[in-house]
Coordinates of C-alpha atoms in Angstrom, one line a residue:
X1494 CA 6.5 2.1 35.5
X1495 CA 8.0 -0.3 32.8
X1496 CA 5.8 -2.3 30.6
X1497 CA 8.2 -4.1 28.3
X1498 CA 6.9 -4.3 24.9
X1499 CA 7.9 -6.6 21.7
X1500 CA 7.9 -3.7 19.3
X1501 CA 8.0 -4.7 15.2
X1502 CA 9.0 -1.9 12.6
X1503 CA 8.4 -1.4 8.7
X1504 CA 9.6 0.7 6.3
X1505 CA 8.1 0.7 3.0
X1506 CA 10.0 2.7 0.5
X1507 CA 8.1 3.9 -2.1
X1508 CA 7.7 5.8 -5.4
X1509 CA 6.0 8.9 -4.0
X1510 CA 6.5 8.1 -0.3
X1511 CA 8.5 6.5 2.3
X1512 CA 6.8 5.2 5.9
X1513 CA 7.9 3.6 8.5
X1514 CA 5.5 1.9 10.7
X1515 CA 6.3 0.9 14.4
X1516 CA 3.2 -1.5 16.1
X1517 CA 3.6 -2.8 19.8
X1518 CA 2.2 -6.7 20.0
X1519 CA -0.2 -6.6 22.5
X1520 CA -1.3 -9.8 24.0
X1521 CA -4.6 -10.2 26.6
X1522 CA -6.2 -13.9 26.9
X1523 CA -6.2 -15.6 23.6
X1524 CA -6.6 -12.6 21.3
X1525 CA -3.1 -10.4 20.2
X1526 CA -3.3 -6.8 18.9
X1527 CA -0.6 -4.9 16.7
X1528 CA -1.1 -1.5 17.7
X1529 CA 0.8 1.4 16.1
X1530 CA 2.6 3.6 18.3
X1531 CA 5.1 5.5 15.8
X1532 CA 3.9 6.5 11.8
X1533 CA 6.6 8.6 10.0
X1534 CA 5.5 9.1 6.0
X1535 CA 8.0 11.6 4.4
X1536 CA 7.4 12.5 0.7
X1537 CA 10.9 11.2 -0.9
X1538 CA 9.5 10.9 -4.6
X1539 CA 12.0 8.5 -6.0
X1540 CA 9.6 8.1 -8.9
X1541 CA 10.2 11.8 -9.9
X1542 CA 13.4 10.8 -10.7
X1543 CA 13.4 7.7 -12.0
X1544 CA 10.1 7.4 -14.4
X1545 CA 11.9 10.9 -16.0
X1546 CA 15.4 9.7 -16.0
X1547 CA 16.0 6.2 -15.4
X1548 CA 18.5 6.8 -12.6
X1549 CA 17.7 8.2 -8.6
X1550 CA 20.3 11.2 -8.5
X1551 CA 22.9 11.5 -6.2
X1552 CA 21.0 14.5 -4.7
X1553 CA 17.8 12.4 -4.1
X1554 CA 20.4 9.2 -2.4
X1555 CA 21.9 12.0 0.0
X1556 CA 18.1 12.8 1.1
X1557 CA 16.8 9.0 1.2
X1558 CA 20.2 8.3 3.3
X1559 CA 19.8 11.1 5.7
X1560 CA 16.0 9.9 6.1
X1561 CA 16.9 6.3 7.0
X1562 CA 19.2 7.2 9.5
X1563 CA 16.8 9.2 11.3
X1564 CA 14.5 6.0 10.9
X1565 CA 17.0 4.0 11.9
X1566 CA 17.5 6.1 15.3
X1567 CA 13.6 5.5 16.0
X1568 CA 13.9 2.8 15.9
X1569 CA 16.9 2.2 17.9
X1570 CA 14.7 4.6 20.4
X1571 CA 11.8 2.2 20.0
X1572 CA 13.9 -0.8 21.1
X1573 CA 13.2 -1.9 17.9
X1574 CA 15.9 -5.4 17.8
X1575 CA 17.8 -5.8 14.4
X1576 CA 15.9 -8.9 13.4
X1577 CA 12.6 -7.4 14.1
X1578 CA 12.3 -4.5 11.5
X1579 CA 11.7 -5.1 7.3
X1580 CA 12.7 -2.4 4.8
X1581 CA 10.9 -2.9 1.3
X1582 CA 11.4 -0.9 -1.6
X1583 CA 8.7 -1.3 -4.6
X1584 CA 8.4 0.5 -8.0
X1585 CA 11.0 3.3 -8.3
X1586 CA 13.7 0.7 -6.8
X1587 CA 13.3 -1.8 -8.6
X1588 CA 13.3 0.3 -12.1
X1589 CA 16.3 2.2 -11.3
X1590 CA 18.9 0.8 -13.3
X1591 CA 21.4 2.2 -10.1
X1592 CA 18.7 0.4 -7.3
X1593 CA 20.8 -2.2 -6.5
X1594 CA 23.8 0.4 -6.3
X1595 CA 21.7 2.3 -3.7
X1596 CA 20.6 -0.4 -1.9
X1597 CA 24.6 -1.5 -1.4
X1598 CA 25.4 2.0 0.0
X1599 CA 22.5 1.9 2.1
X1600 CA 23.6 -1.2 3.7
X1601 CA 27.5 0.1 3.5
X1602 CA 26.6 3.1 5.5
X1603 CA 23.4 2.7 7.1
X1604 CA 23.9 -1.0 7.9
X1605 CA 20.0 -1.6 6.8
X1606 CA 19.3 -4.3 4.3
X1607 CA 16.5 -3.2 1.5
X1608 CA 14.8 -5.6 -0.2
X1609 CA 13.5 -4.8 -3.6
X1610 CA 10.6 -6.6 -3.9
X1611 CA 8.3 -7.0 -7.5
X1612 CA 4.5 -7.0 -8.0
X1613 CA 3.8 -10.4 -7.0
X1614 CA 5.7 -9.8 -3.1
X1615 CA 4.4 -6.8 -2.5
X1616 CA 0.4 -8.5 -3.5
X1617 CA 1.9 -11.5 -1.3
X1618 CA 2.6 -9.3 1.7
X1619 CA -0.4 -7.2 1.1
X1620 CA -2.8 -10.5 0.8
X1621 CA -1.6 -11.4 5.0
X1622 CA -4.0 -8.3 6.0
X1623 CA -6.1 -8.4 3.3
X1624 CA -7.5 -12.3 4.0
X1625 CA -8.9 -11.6 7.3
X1626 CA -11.3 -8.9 6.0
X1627 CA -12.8 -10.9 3.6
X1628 CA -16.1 -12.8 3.7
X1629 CA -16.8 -16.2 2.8
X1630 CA -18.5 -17.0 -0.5
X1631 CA -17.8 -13.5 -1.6
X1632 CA -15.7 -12.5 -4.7
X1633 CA -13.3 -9.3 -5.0
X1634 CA -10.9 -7.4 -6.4
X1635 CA -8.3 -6.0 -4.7
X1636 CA -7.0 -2.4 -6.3
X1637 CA -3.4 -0.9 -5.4
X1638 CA -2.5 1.7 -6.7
X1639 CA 1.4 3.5 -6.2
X1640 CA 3.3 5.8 -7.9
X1641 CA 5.0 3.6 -10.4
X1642 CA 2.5 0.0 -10.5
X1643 CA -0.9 -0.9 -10.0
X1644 CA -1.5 -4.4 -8.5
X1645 CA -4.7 -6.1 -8.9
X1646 CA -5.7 -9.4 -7.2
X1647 CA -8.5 -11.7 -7.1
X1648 CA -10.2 -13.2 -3.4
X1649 CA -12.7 -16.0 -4.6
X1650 CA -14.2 -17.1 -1.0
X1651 CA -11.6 -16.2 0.5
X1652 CA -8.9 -17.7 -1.6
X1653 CA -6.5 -15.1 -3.9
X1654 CA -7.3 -16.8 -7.4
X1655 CA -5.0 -14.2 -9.6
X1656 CA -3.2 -11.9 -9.4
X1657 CA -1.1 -9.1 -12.3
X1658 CA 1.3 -6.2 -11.6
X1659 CA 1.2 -3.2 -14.3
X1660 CA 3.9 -0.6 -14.5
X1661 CA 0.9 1.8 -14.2
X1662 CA 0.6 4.4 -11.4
X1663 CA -0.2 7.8 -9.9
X1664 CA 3.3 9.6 -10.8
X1665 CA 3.9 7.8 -14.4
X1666 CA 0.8 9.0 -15.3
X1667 CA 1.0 12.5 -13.9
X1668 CA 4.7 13.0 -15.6
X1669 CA 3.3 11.6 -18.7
X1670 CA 0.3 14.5 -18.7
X1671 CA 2.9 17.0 -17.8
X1672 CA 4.7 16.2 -21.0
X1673 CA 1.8 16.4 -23.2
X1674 CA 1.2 12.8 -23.6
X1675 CA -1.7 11.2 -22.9
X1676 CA -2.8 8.0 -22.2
X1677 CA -2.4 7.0 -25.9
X1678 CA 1.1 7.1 -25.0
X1679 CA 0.5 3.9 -22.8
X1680 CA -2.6 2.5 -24.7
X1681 CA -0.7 -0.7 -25.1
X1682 CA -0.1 -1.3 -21.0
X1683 CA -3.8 0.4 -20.0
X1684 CA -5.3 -2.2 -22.6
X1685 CA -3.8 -4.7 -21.5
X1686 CA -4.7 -3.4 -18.2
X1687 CA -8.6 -3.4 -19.1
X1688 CA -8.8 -6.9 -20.7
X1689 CA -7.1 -8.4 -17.4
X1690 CA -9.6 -7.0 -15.5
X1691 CA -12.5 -7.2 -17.7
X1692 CA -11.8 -11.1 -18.2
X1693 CA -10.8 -12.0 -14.5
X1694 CA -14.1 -10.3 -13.0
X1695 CA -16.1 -11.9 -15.5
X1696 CA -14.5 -15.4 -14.8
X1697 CA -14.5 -15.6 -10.6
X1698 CA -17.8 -13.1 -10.6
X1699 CA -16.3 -10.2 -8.8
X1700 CA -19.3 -8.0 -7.3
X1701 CA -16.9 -6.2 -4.8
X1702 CA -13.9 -3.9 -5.1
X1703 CA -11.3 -3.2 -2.0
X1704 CA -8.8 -0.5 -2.3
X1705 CA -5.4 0.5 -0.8
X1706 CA -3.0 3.0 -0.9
X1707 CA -3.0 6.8 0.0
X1708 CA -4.8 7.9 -2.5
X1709 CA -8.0 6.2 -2.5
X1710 CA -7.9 6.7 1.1
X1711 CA -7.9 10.5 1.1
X1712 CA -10.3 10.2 -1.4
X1713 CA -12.3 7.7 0.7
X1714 CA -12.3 10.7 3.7
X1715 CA -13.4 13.1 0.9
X1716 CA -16.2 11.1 -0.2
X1717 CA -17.7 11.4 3.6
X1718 CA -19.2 8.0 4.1
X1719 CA -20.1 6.2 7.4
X1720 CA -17.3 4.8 9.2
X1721 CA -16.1 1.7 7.6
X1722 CA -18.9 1.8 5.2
X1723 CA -18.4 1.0 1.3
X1724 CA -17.7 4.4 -0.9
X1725 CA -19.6 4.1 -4.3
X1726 CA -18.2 4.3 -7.7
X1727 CA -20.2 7.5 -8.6
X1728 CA -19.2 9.2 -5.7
X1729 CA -15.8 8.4 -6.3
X1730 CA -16.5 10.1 -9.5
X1731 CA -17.9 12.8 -8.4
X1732 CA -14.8 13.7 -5.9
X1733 CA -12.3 13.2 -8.9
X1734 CA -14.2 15.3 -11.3
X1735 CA -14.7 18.4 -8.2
X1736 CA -10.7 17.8 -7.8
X1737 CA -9.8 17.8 -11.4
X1738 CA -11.7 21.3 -11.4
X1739 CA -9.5 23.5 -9.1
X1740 CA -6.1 24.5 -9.5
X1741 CA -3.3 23.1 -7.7
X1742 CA -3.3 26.0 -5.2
X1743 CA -7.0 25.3 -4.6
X1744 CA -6.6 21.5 -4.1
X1745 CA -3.9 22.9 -1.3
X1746 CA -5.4 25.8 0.0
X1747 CA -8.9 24.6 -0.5
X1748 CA -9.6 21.1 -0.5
X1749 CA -6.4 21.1 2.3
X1750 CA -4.5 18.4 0.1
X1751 CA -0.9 18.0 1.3
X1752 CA 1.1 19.5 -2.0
X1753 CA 2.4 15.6 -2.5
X1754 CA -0.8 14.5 -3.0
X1755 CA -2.7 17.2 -4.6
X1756 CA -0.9 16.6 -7.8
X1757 CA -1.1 12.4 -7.6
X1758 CA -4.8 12.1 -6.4
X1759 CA -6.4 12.5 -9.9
X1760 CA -4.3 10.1 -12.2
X1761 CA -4.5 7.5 -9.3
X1762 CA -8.1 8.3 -8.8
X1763 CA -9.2 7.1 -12.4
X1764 CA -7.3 4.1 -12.0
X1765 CA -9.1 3.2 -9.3
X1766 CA -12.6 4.3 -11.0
X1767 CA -11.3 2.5 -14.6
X1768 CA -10.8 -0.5 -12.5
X1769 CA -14.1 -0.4 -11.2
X1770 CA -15.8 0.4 -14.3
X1771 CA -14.0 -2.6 -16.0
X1772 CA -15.2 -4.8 -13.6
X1773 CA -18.8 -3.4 -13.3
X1774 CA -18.7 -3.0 -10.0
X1775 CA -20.6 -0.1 -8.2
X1776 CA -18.6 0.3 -4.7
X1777 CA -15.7 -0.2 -2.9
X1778 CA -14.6 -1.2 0.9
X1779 CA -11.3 0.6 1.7
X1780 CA -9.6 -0.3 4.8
X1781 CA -6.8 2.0 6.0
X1782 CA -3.9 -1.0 5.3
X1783 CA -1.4 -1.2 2.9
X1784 CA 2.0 -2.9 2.5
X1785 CA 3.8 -1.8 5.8
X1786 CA 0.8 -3.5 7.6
X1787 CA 1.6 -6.6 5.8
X1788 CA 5.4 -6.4 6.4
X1789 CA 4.2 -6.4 9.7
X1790 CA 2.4 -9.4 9.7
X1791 CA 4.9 -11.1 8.4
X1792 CA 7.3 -10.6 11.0
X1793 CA 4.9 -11.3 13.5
X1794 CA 4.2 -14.8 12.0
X1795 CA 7.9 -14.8 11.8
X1796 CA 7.9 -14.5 15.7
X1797 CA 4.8 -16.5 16.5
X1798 CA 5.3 -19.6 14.8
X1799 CA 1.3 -20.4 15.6
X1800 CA 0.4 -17.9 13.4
X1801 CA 2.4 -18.6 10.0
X1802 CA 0.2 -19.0 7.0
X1803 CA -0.3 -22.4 7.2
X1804 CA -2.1 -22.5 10.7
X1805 CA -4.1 -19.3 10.5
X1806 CA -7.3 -21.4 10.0
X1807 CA -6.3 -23.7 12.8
X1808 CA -9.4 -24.2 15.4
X1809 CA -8.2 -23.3 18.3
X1810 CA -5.4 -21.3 17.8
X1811 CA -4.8 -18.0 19.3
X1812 CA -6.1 -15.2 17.2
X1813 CA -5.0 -11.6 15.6
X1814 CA -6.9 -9.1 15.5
X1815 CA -6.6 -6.9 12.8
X1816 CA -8.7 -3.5 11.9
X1817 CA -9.4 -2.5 9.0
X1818 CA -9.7 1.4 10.0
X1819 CA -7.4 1.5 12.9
X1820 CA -8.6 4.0 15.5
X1821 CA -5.9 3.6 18.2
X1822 CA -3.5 5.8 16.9
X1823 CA -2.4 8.4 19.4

């Protein structure tokens, strides 16, 4: 039988990656669910091409085209409505000096509109999800690492406090090893990295770290802890330094790393642990969210005017339930 569904989509174009998310809005009594029926991630690597030359090549638009389209269809498959689907492209877009060209023949052929957001939006859209894990009177920082920026922001009870984008992530840093360089070459960005950090814990008192991004959540499953328990910073540690110890072909044959991630996982790792270590703090909550889970908040608060930012606190108002380790996916 039928069971009509409002179905929301999100496609998060990144500098390694591209996903596209597609949740169903459930709705039973007071409480609504967004649970995922569709998850696409296809290893695009924009960044490849842009940290190294400054452009994304016409070879690498053909791909990213082709892969929209077939994005597009699922969605057209989903039912998916026009006005009920985001597409957000991050780092690698937005550095591009041809982004904006891409984005027009996206939209001239594909008929998809891509927003290329900075730091600060994509924080913005992450901090919709990230609120309603926190826990009053507690004090965090938020970690996110990609493959072309780190974003860091600050939750003092419950309230984001500051927030910085560095052009510091997983691929710079691995193209920048490739090359012989090390992080001298960028001594200038990861200082000024450090003293943000340093000087922001210090201030609002961080004791607790949350991370996102694929990364630090394959390293999270690595490190083996209970179910949505806290990984520590010295097991984290102790994962990167095993990692850093085997060959590519062992990280892929061995650890069973897909071949995308083998090579990012270490340079995005020590982010993560630098982070940590600048803050002095000894563990870390990471909840399997990111960017396309706040893209699809957002257009959910777009369509339930009840839950836009400025009544989420409201007593008495329905509620959303989010997870921050979904388990529903089929």
């Amino acid at each position: 039988m039928d069971y009509p569904l409002l179905k929301l989509a999100a496609i998060d174009i990144g500098s390694n990656a591209v996903r596209c998310q597609i949740s169903a809005v459930l709705h039973y009594g007071e409480r609504y669910r967004l649970k995922r029926v569709e998850y696409v991630r296809y290893p695009l690597r924009l960044g490849e091409d842009v940290f190294a030359t400054g452009r994304i090549s016409e070879k690498k638009q053909d791909k990213f085209i082709k892969f929209l389209h077939a994005l597009k269809l699922l969605m057209e498959v989903h039912d998916v409505a026009p006005n009920h689907y985001l597409v957000c492209a991050t780092s690698a877009m937005r550095t591009a000096e041809n982004g904006q060209e891409v984005a027009a023949r996206i939209q001239q052929e594909l008929g998809m509109t891509v927003q290329v957001i900075d730091g600060q939006d994509e924080a913005a859209y992450i901090n919709r999800v990230i609120e309603h894990l926190l826990e009053d009177k507690k004090h965090y920082l938020h970690i996110d690492v990609g493959g072309g920026s780190t974003e860091f922001n600050i939750y003092h009870d419950r309230r984001k406090v500051a927030s910085q984008s560095f052009e510091v992530g997983s691929i710079r840093r691995m193209q920048q090893e490739e090359a012989g360089l090390s992080t001298e070459a960028m001594r200038e960005t990861w200082q000024r990295m450090e003293d943000w950090v340093t000087e922001n814990g210090r201030r609002y008192h961080v004791t607790r770290a949350i991370g996102t991004g694929g990364n630090i959540n394959k390293l999270y499953s690595l490190a083996q802890p209970q179910l949505d328990k806290p990984v520590t910073r010295a097991r984290i540690a102790t994962i990167l330094d095993h990692l850093t110890s085997l060959s590519m072909d062992e990280r892929v044959n061995v650890a069973m790393l897909n071949p995308d991630r083998a090579d990012v996982i270490v340079p995005a790792g020590h982010i993560y642990l630098s982070a940590m270590q600048w803050a002095n703090i000894h563990s870390m909550i990471v909840p399997d969210i990111g960017l396309k889970d706040g893209m699809l908040q957002a257009l959910f608060e777009d369509h339930f005017e009840e839950f836009r930012p400025k009544d989420n606190h409201r007593p008495g108002s329905p509620q959303l339930t989010v997870q921050s380790r979904p388990t529903d996916v089929e």
